[in-house]
Tab-separated table of C-alpha atoms and ligand atoms in Angstrom:
chain	number	residue	atom	x	y	z
G	23	UNK	CA	4.858	2.283	-0.078
G	24	UNK	CA	6.560	-0.252	-2.393
G	25	UNK	CA	7.965	1.147	-5.531
G	26	UNK	CA	7.112	-0.700	-8.747
G	27	UNK	CA	9.359	-3.453	-10.074
G	28	UNK	CA	10.106	-4.363	-13.593
G	29	UNK	CA	9.897	-7.852	-14.948
G	30	UNK	CA	11.561	-8.725	-18.217
G	31	UNK	CA	10.173	-11.192	-20.741
G	32	UNK	CA	13.001	-12.481	-22.761
G	33	UNK	CA	14.461	-15.487	-24.270
G	34	UNK	CA	13.703	-18.842	-22.674
G	35	UNK	CA	11.881	-22.163	-22.885
G	36	UNK	CA	8.599	-21.423	-21.258
G	37	UNK	CA	5.841	-21.624	-23.851
G	38	UNK	CA	8.047	-23.883	-25.842
G	39	UNK	CA	5.523	-24.788	-28.525
G	40	UNK	CA	3.920	-21.350	-28.610
G	41	UNK	CA	6.832	-19.550	-30.286
G	42	UNK	CA	8.539	-17.262	-29.520
G	43	UNK	CA	8.879	-18.381	-25.983
G	44	UNK	CA	9.837	-17.670	-22.404
G	45	UNK	CA	9.689	-15.835	-19.251
G	46	UNK	CA	12.788	-16.154	-17.014
G	47	UNK	CA	12.219	-15.193	-13.476
G	48	UNK	CA	15.683	-15.523	-12.202
G	49	UNK	CA	15.460	-14.167	-8.754
G	50	UNK	CA	14.973	-10.955	-7.043
G	51	UNK	CA	17.751	-8.454	-6.629
G	52	UNK	CA	17.980	-4.677	-5.749
G	53	UNK	CA	19.111	-2.852	-8.738
G	54	UNK	CA	22.598	-1.693	-8.166
G	55	UNK	CA	25.372	-0.721	-10.622
G	56	UNK	CA	23.552	-2.857	-13.306
G	57	UNK	CA	20.942	-0.086	-13.639
G	58	UNK	CA	22.146	2.225	-16.516
G	59	UNK	CA	20.672	4.992	-18.555
G	60	UNK	CA	16.912	5.507	-18.161
G	61	UNK	CA	16.631	2.932	-15.432
G	62	UNK	CA	19.538	4.579	-13.382
G	63	UNK	CA	17.601	7.948	-13.679
G	64	UNK	CA	14.462	6.273	-12.431
G	65	UNK	CA	16.275	4.592	-9.736
G	66	UNK	CA	17.625	7.787	-8.570
G	67	UNK	CA	13.977	9.004	-8.297
G	68	UNK	CA	13.277	6.031	-6.178
G	69	UNK	CA	10.694	4.835	-8.708
G	70	UNK	CA	11.868	1.532	-9.793
G	71	UNK	CA	12.928	-0.690	-7.023
G	72	UNK	CA	13.789	-4.124	-8.434
G	73	UNK	CA	14.600	-5.356	-11.842
G	74	UNK	CA	13.652	-8.838	-12.413
G	75	UNK	CA	15.685	-10.624	-13.631
G	76	UNK	CA	18.556	-8.236	-13.755
G	77	UNK	CA	20.982	-10.663	-15.386
G	78	UNK	CA	20.972	-13.860	-17.198
G	79	UNK	CA	18.656	-13.108	-20.001
G	80	UNK	CA	19.877	-12.604	-23.540
G	81	UNK	CA	19.303	-8.933	-23.382
G	82	UNK	CA	19.944	-7.303	-20.011
G	83	UNK	CA	17.028	-5.244	-18.857
G	84	UNK	CA	18.834	-1.929	-18.706
G	85	UNK	CA	19.847	-2.237	-22.203
G	86	UNK	CA	16.246	-2.667	-23.275
G	87	UNK	CA	15.490	0.895	-22.679
G	88	UNK	CA	18.063	3.052	-24.073
G	89	UNK	CA	18.034	4.729	-27.484
G	90	UNK	CA	20.837	3.597	-29.826
G	91	UNK	CA	20.960	0.057	-28.510
G	92	UNK	CA	18.830	-1.418	-31.423
G	93	UNK	CA	16.087	-2.315	-28.949
G	94	UNK	CA	14.362	0.988	-29.003
G	95	UNK	CA	11.504	1.591	-28.448
G	96	UNK	CA	10.131	-1.234	-26.085
G	97	UNK	CA	6.587	-1.967	-25.081
G	98	UNK	CA	5.903	-2.138	-21.424
G	99	UNK	CA	2.783	-3.114	-19.564
G	100	UNK	CA	1.316	-2.937	-16.142
G	101	UNK	CA	-1.850	-4.504	-14.893
G	102	UNK	CA	-4.614	-3.004	-12.769
G	103	UNK	CA	-7.286	-5.324	-11.261
G	104	UNK	CA	-10.646	-3.520	-10.989
G	105	UNK	CA	-11.350	-4.548	-7.386
G	106	UNK	CA	-12.851	-1.093	-6.695
G	107	UNK	CA	-14.417	1.433	-8.905
G	108	UNK	CA	-11.710	3.988	-8.909
G	109	UNK	CA	-7.914	4.338	-9.025
G	110	UNK	CA	-5.950	4.599	-5.772
G	111	UNK	CA	-2.515	6.102	-4.960
G	112	UNK	CA	-0.836	2.778	-5.473
G	113	UNK	CA	-2.153	2.575	-9.082
G	114	UNK	CA	-1.034	6.128	-9.510
G	115	UNK	CA	2.532	5.251	-8.693
G	116	UNK	CA	2.570	2.315	-11.197
G	117	UNK	CA	0.924	4.698	-13.817
G	118	UNK	CA	3.650	7.317	-13.166
G	119	UNK	CA	6.113	4.523	-13.891
G	120	UNK	CA	4.534	3.819	-17.204
G	121	UNK	CA	4.303	7.524	-17.976
G	122	UNK	CA	8.025	8.034	-17.316
G	123	UNK	CA	8.823	5.201	-19.764
G	124	UNK	CA	6.349	6.634	-22.330
G	125	UNK	CA	8.074	10.047	-21.914
G	126	UNK	CA	11.411	8.327	-22.817
G	127	UNK	CA	9.784	7.272	-26.155
G	128	UNK	CA	8.524	3.670	-25.152
G	129	UNK	CA	5.117	2.379	-25.841
G	130	UNK	CA	3.176	1.646	-22.756
G	131	UNK	CA	-0.013	-0.410	-22.073
G	132	UNK	CA	-2.156	-0.057	-19.003
G	133	UNK	CA	-3.994	-3.330	-18.628
G	134	UNK	CA	-7.256	-3.451	-16.832
G	135	UNK	CA	-7.628	-6.984	-15.190
G	136	UNK	CA	-11.269	-7.442	-16.154
G	137	UNK	CA	-10.755	-11.191	-16.106
G	138	UNK	CA	-7.991	-11.570	-13.427
G	139	UNK	CA	-10.102	-9.485	-10.918
G	140	UNK	CA	-12.778	-12.254	-10.899
G	141	UNK	CA	-10.177	-14.600	-9.448
G	142	UNK	CA	-8.305	-12.286	-7.097
G	143	UNK	CA	-4.505	-11.938	-6.896
G	144	UNK	CA	-3.383	-13.977	-3.942
G	145	UNK	CA	-0.033	-12.311	-3.626
G	146	UNK	CA	0.590	-10.309	-0.491
G	147	UNK	CA	-2.658	-11.570	1.000
G	148	UNK	CA	-3.174	-13.894	3.904
G	149	UNK	CA	-6.931	-14.270	3.248
G	150	UNK	CA	-8.863	-15.024	-0.058
G	151	UNK	CA	-10.212	-11.803	-1.574
G	152	UNK	CA	-13.939	-11.413	-1.325
G	153	UNK	CA	-15.354	-12.847	-4.549
G	154	UNK	CA	-16.618	-10.193	-6.928
G	155	UNK	CA	-19.531	-10.930	-9.137
G	156	UNK	CA	-19.266	-10.520	-12.854
G	157	UNK	CA	-21.393	-7.484	-13.150
G	158	UNK	CA	-19.485	-5.554	-10.371
G	159	UNK	CA	-16.232	-6.406	-12.060
G	160	UNK	CA	-17.562	-5.163	-15.304
G	161	UNK	CA	-18.666	-1.826	-13.891
G	162	UNK	CA	-15.404	-1.397	-11.894
G	163	UNK	CA	-13.409	-2.240	-15.085
G	164	UNK	CA	-15.340	0.371	-17.019
G	165	UNK	CA	-14.670	3.012	-14.335
G	166	UNK	CA	-11.015	2.006	-14.001
G	167	UNK	CA	-10.631	2.230	-17.739
G	168	UNK	CA	-12.180	5.608	-17.845
G	169	UNK	CA	-9.850	6.760	-15.058
G	170	UNK	CA	-6.773	5.385	-16.779
G	171	UNK	CA	-7.705	6.948	-20.096
G	172	UNK	CA	-8.423	10.389	-18.387
G	173	UNK	CA	-5.022	10.357	-16.730
G	174	UNK	CA	-3.347	9.339	-20.041
G	175	UNK	CA	-5.125	12.314	-21.741
G	176	UNK	CA	-4.251	14.789	-18.921
G	177	UNK	CA	-0.605	13.592	-19.060
G	178	UNK	CA	-0.439	14.057	-22.819
G	179	UNK	CA	-2.245	17.490	-22.662
G	180	UNK	CA	-0.750	18.998	-19.611
G	181	UNK	CA	2.632	17.568	-19.049
G	182	UNK	CA	4.071	17.374	-22.520
G	183	UNK	CA	7.640	18.659	-22.715
G	184	UNK	CA	7.916	18.720	-26.489
G	185	UNK	CA	9.828	15.561	-27.039
G	186	UNK	CA	8.105	12.733	-29.005
G	187	UNK	CA	6.599	10.267	-26.624
G	188	UNK	CA	5.649	6.730	-27.045
G	189	UNK	CA	2.009	5.627	-27.205
G	190	UNK	CA	-0.289	4.920	-24.224
G	191	UNK	CA	-2.901	2.246	-24.719
G	192	UNK	CA	-5.487	0.922	-22.280
G	193	UNK	CA	-6.551	-2.757	-22.781
G	194	UNK	CA	-8.689	-5.170	-20.800
G	195	UNK	CA	-7.695	-8.826	-20.397
G	196	UNK	CA	-11.247	-9.865	-20.517
G	197	UNK	CA	-11.095	-9.296	-24.179
G	198	UNK	CA	-8.875	-12.354	-24.726
G	199	UNK	CA	-10.339	-14.617	-22.026
G	200	UNK	CA	-13.933	-13.991	-23.140
G	201	UNK	CA	-13.667	-16.135	-26.161
G	202	UNK	CA	-11.179	-18.566	-24.599
G	203	UNK	CA	-12.544	-22.207	-24.341
G	204	UNK	CA	-11.243	-23.687	-21.076
G	205	UNK	CA	-10.254	-27.050	-22.386
G	206	UNK	CA	-8.470	-25.517	-25.410
G	207	UNK	CA	-6.683	-23.162	-23.066
G	208	UNK	CA	-5.510	-25.903	-20.709
G	209	UNK	CA	-4.525	-28.023	-23.669
G	210	UNK	CA	-2.459	-25.403	-25.280
G	211	UNK	CA	-0.894	-23.603	-22.256
G	212	UNK	CA	-1.260	-25.820	-19.240
G	213	UNK	CA	1.530	-28.241	-20.190
G	214	UNK	CA	4.028	-25.339	-20.066
G	215	UNK	CA	3.351	-24.448	-16.408
G	216	UNK	CA	5.191	-26.775	-14.059
G	217	UNK	CA	3.497	-27.527	-10.816
G	218	UNK	CA	6.809	-27.383	-8.809
G	219	UNK	CA	7.438	-23.883	-9.927
G	220	UNK	CA	3.894	-22.699	-9.404
G	221	UNK	CA	3.795	-24.170	-5.867
G	222	UNK	CA	7.156	-22.848	-4.895
G	223	UNK	CA	6.056	-19.229	-5.207
G	224	UNK	CA	6.083	-17.451	-1.938
G	225	UNK	CA	2.469	-16.078	-2.344
G	226	UNK	CA	1.292	-19.646	-2.922
G	227	UNK	CA	3.264	-21.072	0.004
G	228	UNK	CA	2.008	-18.446	2.385
G	229	UNK	CA	-1.558	-19.114	1.360
G	230	UNK	CA	-1.209	-22.827	1.444
G	231	UNK	CA	0.011	-22.627	5.035
G	232	UNK	CA	-2.787	-20.362	6.130
G	233	UNK	CA	-5.718	-21.932	8.003
G	234	UNK	CA	-8.092	-21.302	5.167
G	235	UNK	CA	-5.756	-22.617	2.455
G	236	UNK	CA	-6.025	-21.533	-1.154
G	237	UNK	CA	-8.687	-22.003	-3.774
G	238	UNK	CA	-8.003	-23.233	-7.375
G	239	UNK	CA	-9.339	-20.003	-8.612
G	240	UNK	CA	-6.799	-18.102	-6.738
G	241	UNK	CA	-4.053	-20.545	-7.558
G	242	UNK	CA	-4.889	-20.067	-11.198
G	243	UNK	CA	-4.427	-16.391	-10.992
G	244	UNK	CA	-0.736	-16.537	-11.653
G	245	UNK	CA	-1.267	-18.562	-14.881
G	246	UNK	CA	-3.627	-15.855	-16.245
G	247	UNK	CA	-1.117	-13.031	-15.381
G	248	UNK	CA	1.737	-14.955	-16.964
G	249	UNK	CA	-0.434	-15.550	-20.018
G	250	UNK	CA	-1.368	-11.994	-20.191
G	251	UNK	CA	2.382	-11.219	-20.549
G	252	UNK	CA	2.827	-13.794	-23.237
G	253	UNK	CA	-0.334	-12.590	-25.140
G	254	UNK	CA	0.950	-8.964	-25.063
G	255	UNK	CA	4.344	-10.141	-26.147
G	256	UNK	CA	2.795	-11.895	-29.189
G	257	UNK	CA	0.446	-9.142	-30.137
G	258	UNK	CA	2.160	-6.000	-29.064
G	259	UNK	CA	5.863	-6.994	-28.809
G	260	UNK	CA	5.635	-6.348	-25.083
G	261	UNK	CA	8.733	-7.538	-23.209
G	262	UNK	CA	8.715	-5.801	-19.945
G	263	UNK	CA	6.070	-5.724	-17.155
G	264	UNK	CA	5.939	-3.225	-14.369
G	265	UNK	CA	4.424	-4.393	-11.124
G	266	UNK	CA	3.660	-2.747	-7.845
G	267	UNK	CA	2.405	-3.783	-4.404
G	268	UNK	CA	0.615	-1.335	-2.439
G	269	UNK	CA	-2.768	-0.815	-0.676
G	270	UNK	CA	-3.429	2.850	-0.757
G	271	UNK	CA	-6.055	5.619	-0.293
G	272	UNK	CA	-8.592	6.029	-3.062
G	273	UNK	CA	-8.472	8.901	-5.441
G	274	UNK	CA	-12.068	9.261	-5.239
G	275	UNK	CA	-14.646	11.547	-3.783
G	276	UNK	CA	-18.319	10.853	-3.171
G	277	UNK	CA	-19.964	13.338	-5.457
G	278	UNK	CA	-18.895	14.819	-8.666
G	279	UNK	CA	-18.273	18.309	-7.088
G	280	UNK	CA	-16.510	17.353	-4.054
G	281	UNK	CA	-14.199	15.015	-5.803
G	282	UNK	CA	-11.375	17.366	-6.751
G	283	UNK	CA	-11.466	19.119	-3.312
G	284	UNK	CA	-11.332	15.947	-1.385
G	285	UNK	CA	-8.564	14.619	-3.472
G	286	UNK	CA	-6.554	17.886	-3.406
G	287	UNK	CA	-6.660	18.079	0.397
G	288	UNK	CA	-6.194	14.348	1.003
G	289	UNK	CA	-3.203	14.461	-1.213
G	290	UNK	CA	-1.800	17.534	0.708
G	291	UNK	CA	-2.125	15.383	3.861
G	292	UNK	CA	-0.863	12.187	2.335
G	293	UNK	CA	2.123	13.357	0.662
G	294	UNK	CA	4.504	14.435	3.379
G	295	UNK	CA	8.024	14.022	2.133
G	296	UNK	CA	10.384	14.792	-0.589
G	297	UNK	CA	10.366	11.206	-1.727
G	298	UNK	CA	6.909	11.705	-2.933
G	299	UNK	CA	7.755	14.682	-5.046
G	300	UNK	CA	10.225	12.375	-6.870
G	301	UNK	CA	7.766	9.556	-7.267
G	302	UNK	CA	4.627	11.363	-8.110
G	303	UNK	CA	5.702	14.188	-10.218
G	304	UNK	CA	7.691	14.683	-13.340
G	305	UNK	CA	9.638	17.597	-11.904
G	306	UNK	CA	13.334	17.265	-12.714
G	307	UNK	CA	15.567	16.411	-9.646
G	308	UNK	CA	17.403	19.693	-9.548
G	309	UNK	CA	13.979	21.515	-9.275
G	310	UNK	CA	12.861	19.050	-6.383
G	311	UNK	CA	16.212	20.004	-4.588
G	312	UNK	CA	15.433	23.693	-5.022
G	313	UNK	CA	11.922	23.278	-3.605
G	314	UNK	CA	13.393	21.269	-0.683
G	315	UNK	CA	16.014	24.098	0.021
G	316	UNK	CA	13.104	26.694	0.228
G	317	UNK	CA	11.236	24.236	2.436
G	318	UNK	CA	14.059	24.090	4.933
G	319	UNK	CA	13.998	27.962	5.281
G	320	UNK	CA	10.216	28.247	5.609
G	321	UNK	CA	8.746	24.892	6.496
G	322	UNK	CA	5.458	26.430	7.606
G	323	UNK	CA	4.690	27.372	3.987
G	324	UNK	CA	4.560	23.655	3.211
G	325	UNK	CA	5.909	24.294	-0.256
G	326	UNK	CA	6.607	20.676	-1.306
G	327	UNK	CA	3.229	19.362	-0.029
G	328	UNK	CA	1.353	22.169	-1.978
G	329	UNK	CA	3.362	21.656	-5.141
G	330	UNK	CA	2.867	17.921	-4.935
G	331	UNK	CA	-0.938	18.165	-4.395
G	332	UNK	CA	-1.152	20.635	-7.213
G	333	UNK	CA	0.938	18.462	-9.687
G	334	UNK	CA	-0.993	15.252	-8.734
G	335	UNK	CA	-4.466	16.962	-8.806
G	336	UNK	CA	-3.669	18.358	-12.227
G	337	UNK	CA	-2.704	14.968	-13.495
G	338	UNK	CA	-5.661	13.222	-11.966
G	339	UNK	CA	-8.384	15.789	-12.528
G	340	UNK	CA	-6.850	18.139	-15.216
G	341	UNK	CA	-6.075	21.828	-15.136
G	342	UNK	CA	-9.880	22.794	-14.513
G	343	UNK	CA	-10.041	20.140	-11.764
G	344	UNK	CA	-6.999	21.782	-10.039
G	345	UNK	CA	-8.499	25.329	-10.414
G	346	UNK	CA	-11.854	24.103	-9.001
G	347	UNK	CA	-10.219	22.348	-6.099
G	348	UNK	CA	-8.320	25.588	-5.250
G	349	UNK	CA	-11.589	27.571	-5.564
G	350	UNK	CA	-13.302	25.256	-3.173
G	351	UNK	CA	-10.525	25.647	-0.663
G	352	UNK	CA	-10.724	29.395	-0.856
G	353	UNK	CA	-14.469	29.295	-0.633
G	354	UNK	CA	-14.173	27.219	2.623
G	355	UNK	CA	-11.529	29.543	4.000
G	356	UNK	CA	-12.680	32.918	3.167
G	357	UNK	CA	-16.218	32.906	1.922
G	358	UNK	CA	-19.507	31.696	3.521
G	359	UNK	CA	-19.649	28.515	1.746
G	360	UNK	CA	-21.208	25.853	4.151
G	361	UNK	CA	-21.133	23.451	1.170
G	362	UNK	CA	-17.444	23.519	1.083
G	363	UNK	CA	-17.013	22.989	4.741
G	364	UNK	CA	-19.553	20.172	4.881
G	365	UNK	CA	-17.571	17.880	2.448
G	366	UNK	CA	-14.364	17.924	4.575
G	367	UNK	CA	-13.325	15.692	7.354
G	368	UNK	CA	-11.880	17.006	10.675
G	369	UNK	CA	-8.426	16.214	9.268
G	370	UNK	CA	-9.054	18.259	6.153
G	371	UNK	CA	-10.457	21.202	8.142
G	372	UNK	CA	-7.513	21.121	10.390
G	373	UNK	CA	-5.219	21.155	7.420
G	374	UNK	CA	-7.066	24.096	5.933
G	375	UNK	CA	-7.355	26.155	9.177
G	376	UNK	CA	-3.836	25.351	10.409
G	377	UNK	CA	-3.965	27.849	13.340
G	378	UNK	CA	-7.451	26.561	14.616
G	379	UNK	CA	-7.753	24.908	18.040
G	380	UNK	CA	-9.479	21.618	17.784
G	381	UNK	CA	-11.815	20.176	20.443
G	382	UNK	CA	-14.084	17.117	20.617
G	383	UNK	CA	-17.300	17.960	22.544
G	384	UNK	CA	-20.220	15.919	23.613
G	385	UNK	CA	-23.390	17.038	22.064
G	386	UNK	CA	-25.953	17.303	24.970
G	387	UNK	CA	-29.542	18.082	24.068
G	388	UNK	CA	-30.153	21.882	24.275
G	389	UNK	CA	-26.486	22.873	23.831
G	390	UNK	CA	-26.449	26.624	23.147
G	391	UNK	CA	-24.140	28.904	21.289
G	392	UNK	CA	-22.885	30.189	24.550
G	393	UNK	CA	-22.221	26.603	25.925
G	394	UNK	CA	-20.359	25.811	22.762
G	395	UNK	CA	-18.056	28.896	22.855
G	396	UNK	CA	-17.282	28.152	26.580
G	397	UNK	CA	-16.685	24.430	26.159
G	398	UNK	CA	-14.334	25.144	23.270
G	399	UNK	CA	-12.539	27.731	25.512
G	400	UNK	CA	-13.127	30.326	22.733
G	401	UNK	CA	-14.444	33.140	24.913
G	402	UNK	CA	-13.622	34.483	28.427
G	403	UNK	CA	-15.879	33.468	31.237
G	404	UNK	CA	-18.596	35.915	32.601
G	405	UNK	CA	-20.185	38.783	30.972
G	406	UNK	CA	-17.349	39.765	28.730
G	407	UNK	CA	-17.675	36.574	26.702
G	408	UNK	CA	-21.353	36.917	26.563
G	409	UNK	CA	-21.077	40.245	25.164
G	410	UNK	CA	-18.588	39.079	22.530
G	411	UNK	CA	-21.557	37.134	21.149
G	412	UNK	CA	-24.134	39.690	21.411
G	413	UNK	CA	-21.894	42.362	19.864
G	414	UNK	CA	-21.450	40.248	16.764
G	415	UNK	CA	-17.910	38.978	17.241
G	416	UNK	CA	-18.813	35.242	16.900
G	417	UNK	CA	-19.752	33.140	13.858
G	418	UNK	CA	-20.456	29.509	13.492
G	419	UNK	CA	-19.839	27.956	10.067
G	420	UNK	CA	-19.339	31.438	8.638
G	421	UNK	CA	-22.812	32.702	9.914
G	422	UNK	CA	-22.855	35.323	12.631
G	423	UNK	CA	-24.519	34.249	15.743
G	424	UNK	CA	-25.685	37.090	18.136
G	425	UNK	CA	-28.066	35.237	20.524
G	426	UNK	CA	-25.910	33.368	23.172
G	427	UNK	CA	-28.989	31.291	24.275
G	428	UNK	CA	-29.959	29.889	20.871
G	429	UNK	CA	-29.740	26.123	20.636
G	430	UNK	CA	-27.475	24.641	18.048
G	431	UNK	CA	-29.286	23.400	14.944
G	432	UNK	CA	-28.035	20.352	13.046
G	433	UNK	CA	-27.420	21.333	9.398
G	434	UNK	CA	-26.755	24.927	10.253
G	435	UNK	CA	-24.548	25.185	13.292
G	436	UNK	CA	-23.510	21.495	13.034
G	437	UNK	CA	-22.551	20.360	9.661
G	438	UNK	CA	-23.647	17.087	8.174
G	439	UNK	CA	-20.063	15.805	8.715
G	440	UNK	CA	-20.542	16.493	12.555
G	441	UNK	CA	-18.238	19.454	12.794
G	442	UNK	CA	-18.485	23.199	13.519
G	443	UNK	CA	-16.135	25.870	12.558
G	444	UNK	CA	-16.190	28.583	15.213
G	445	UNK	CA	-14.784	31.928	14.523
G	446	UNK	CA	-14.145	34.532	17.172
G	447	UNK	CA	-13.203	38.080	15.991
G	448	UNK	CA	-11.429	38.294	12.605
G	449	UNK	CA	-9.063	35.371	12.637
G	450	UNK	CA	-9.354	33.067	15.616
G	451	UNK	CA	-10.775	29.659	14.454
G	452	UNK	CA	-11.946	26.700	16.576
G	453	UNK	CA	-12.809	23.334	15.018
G	454	UNK	CA	-15.341	21.451	17.020
G	455	UNK	CA	-16.000	17.787	16.484
G	456	UNK	CA	-19.225	16.773	17.950
G	457	UNK	CA	-19.457	13.321	19.682
G	458	UNK	CA	-22.927	11.915	19.894
G	459	UNK	CA	-23.739	9.893	22.939
Z	1521	LIG	N1	-1.833	-8.729	-10.219
Z	1521	LIG	C1	-1.879	-7.277	-10.296
Z	1521	LIG	C2	-2.748	-6.808	-11.519
Z	1521	LIG	C3	-2.404	-7.549	-12.825
Z	1521	LIG	C4	-3.405	-8.082	-13.602
Z	1521	LIG	C5	-3.125	-8.735	-14.800
Z	1521	LIG	C6	-1.753	-8.650	-15.220
Z	1521	LIG	O1	-1.580	-9.415	-16.413
Z	1521	LIG	C7	-0.785	-8.176	-14.431
Z	1521	LIG	C8	-1.071	-7.596	-13.216
Z	1521	LIG	C9	-2.577	-6.659	-9.073
Z	1521	LIG	O2	-3.301	-7.313	-8.333
Z	1521	LIG	O3	-2.359	-5.567	-8.764
């Protein structure tokens, strides 16, 4: 996953007549010794990858961020195009980047790209994005805005460390493009964009060389994004942009109730390494080291993964969301909650029932309880296995089954997600994934 990168808006010649002016993109370098203070700390977490430009502007980027430099506080923005109706893990990473800057006292802006999403960002893509109609983008933008605001509020309420933070503001760029007359816009701004520079960008080059080529709408995307930066500079004094490139899993569940659960488990599966503890939590680095030391001694406890999932679920869904996700897991594990089992994928069930054997079985018509237990190798052959069922030692989806001949019923023995959880005795679990012919 690519870490966010920071772009600096500083002195320059760019929007010459629209004073004050300029964006200087002077090349792309890995941040090295030039990263100082706050940026160095974030670099150590692996959060910020590139500073862009690192040198050559009137004020060097690292100096923009530190107290006592006369440049404090700064305003930093990051754009989020509402191409879907919820936040994904990549967004979260960028948001964490903003939150870290906010925690250091800077003012941050999360910008919903209600206008830019209509065109589609061509960077990193080999094909044109599927066109999104205005209504869809509007409703995605509403959802994204709500998600960003909810996370901002959770961050403020649940992760405050007592120090004065900067502000967190959510804006939508459709606000300034809605009233914008095309000809006025081109006349005022168009002259400051040079075709040579626009065409030389890697994202444009790649698309131009592709068999499909590139549409004017996509080509124009970069102009709008650059103008956003300029607009935010003029109206909010914003001089730094945070960018990320990532296609990630969505932080979204289907229903309201299953949302937190799915998220919690998905995150547990998704976040596998220490790197993610640094990226996705606000835990201090020494604490992360300590968690990792414990993990080395007892890896089966999956300490880092659990802590990570808990921290992120708390940020995304709040304290109550975390509590309810944990309740659901407990329900699925120890109580007879079919509902809780039904919202899980086979991956999630495997995660929850770590010791369980897993088998994929073909569902023939008339498959009985006995057939199921045998095919899953859950009971011994012959009368002993038969008796284990009749004597009450077997349950499917937390319901005891005592008739070996009874035929499996969809919705009862086979969950809506095509899975069955078979339990033999007190703690031998078998997960069965039914393959339909
Ligand atoms: N281009 C960014 C989103 C973005 C939108 C508007 C901006 O001003 C900046 C960034 C993306 O696709 O992820």
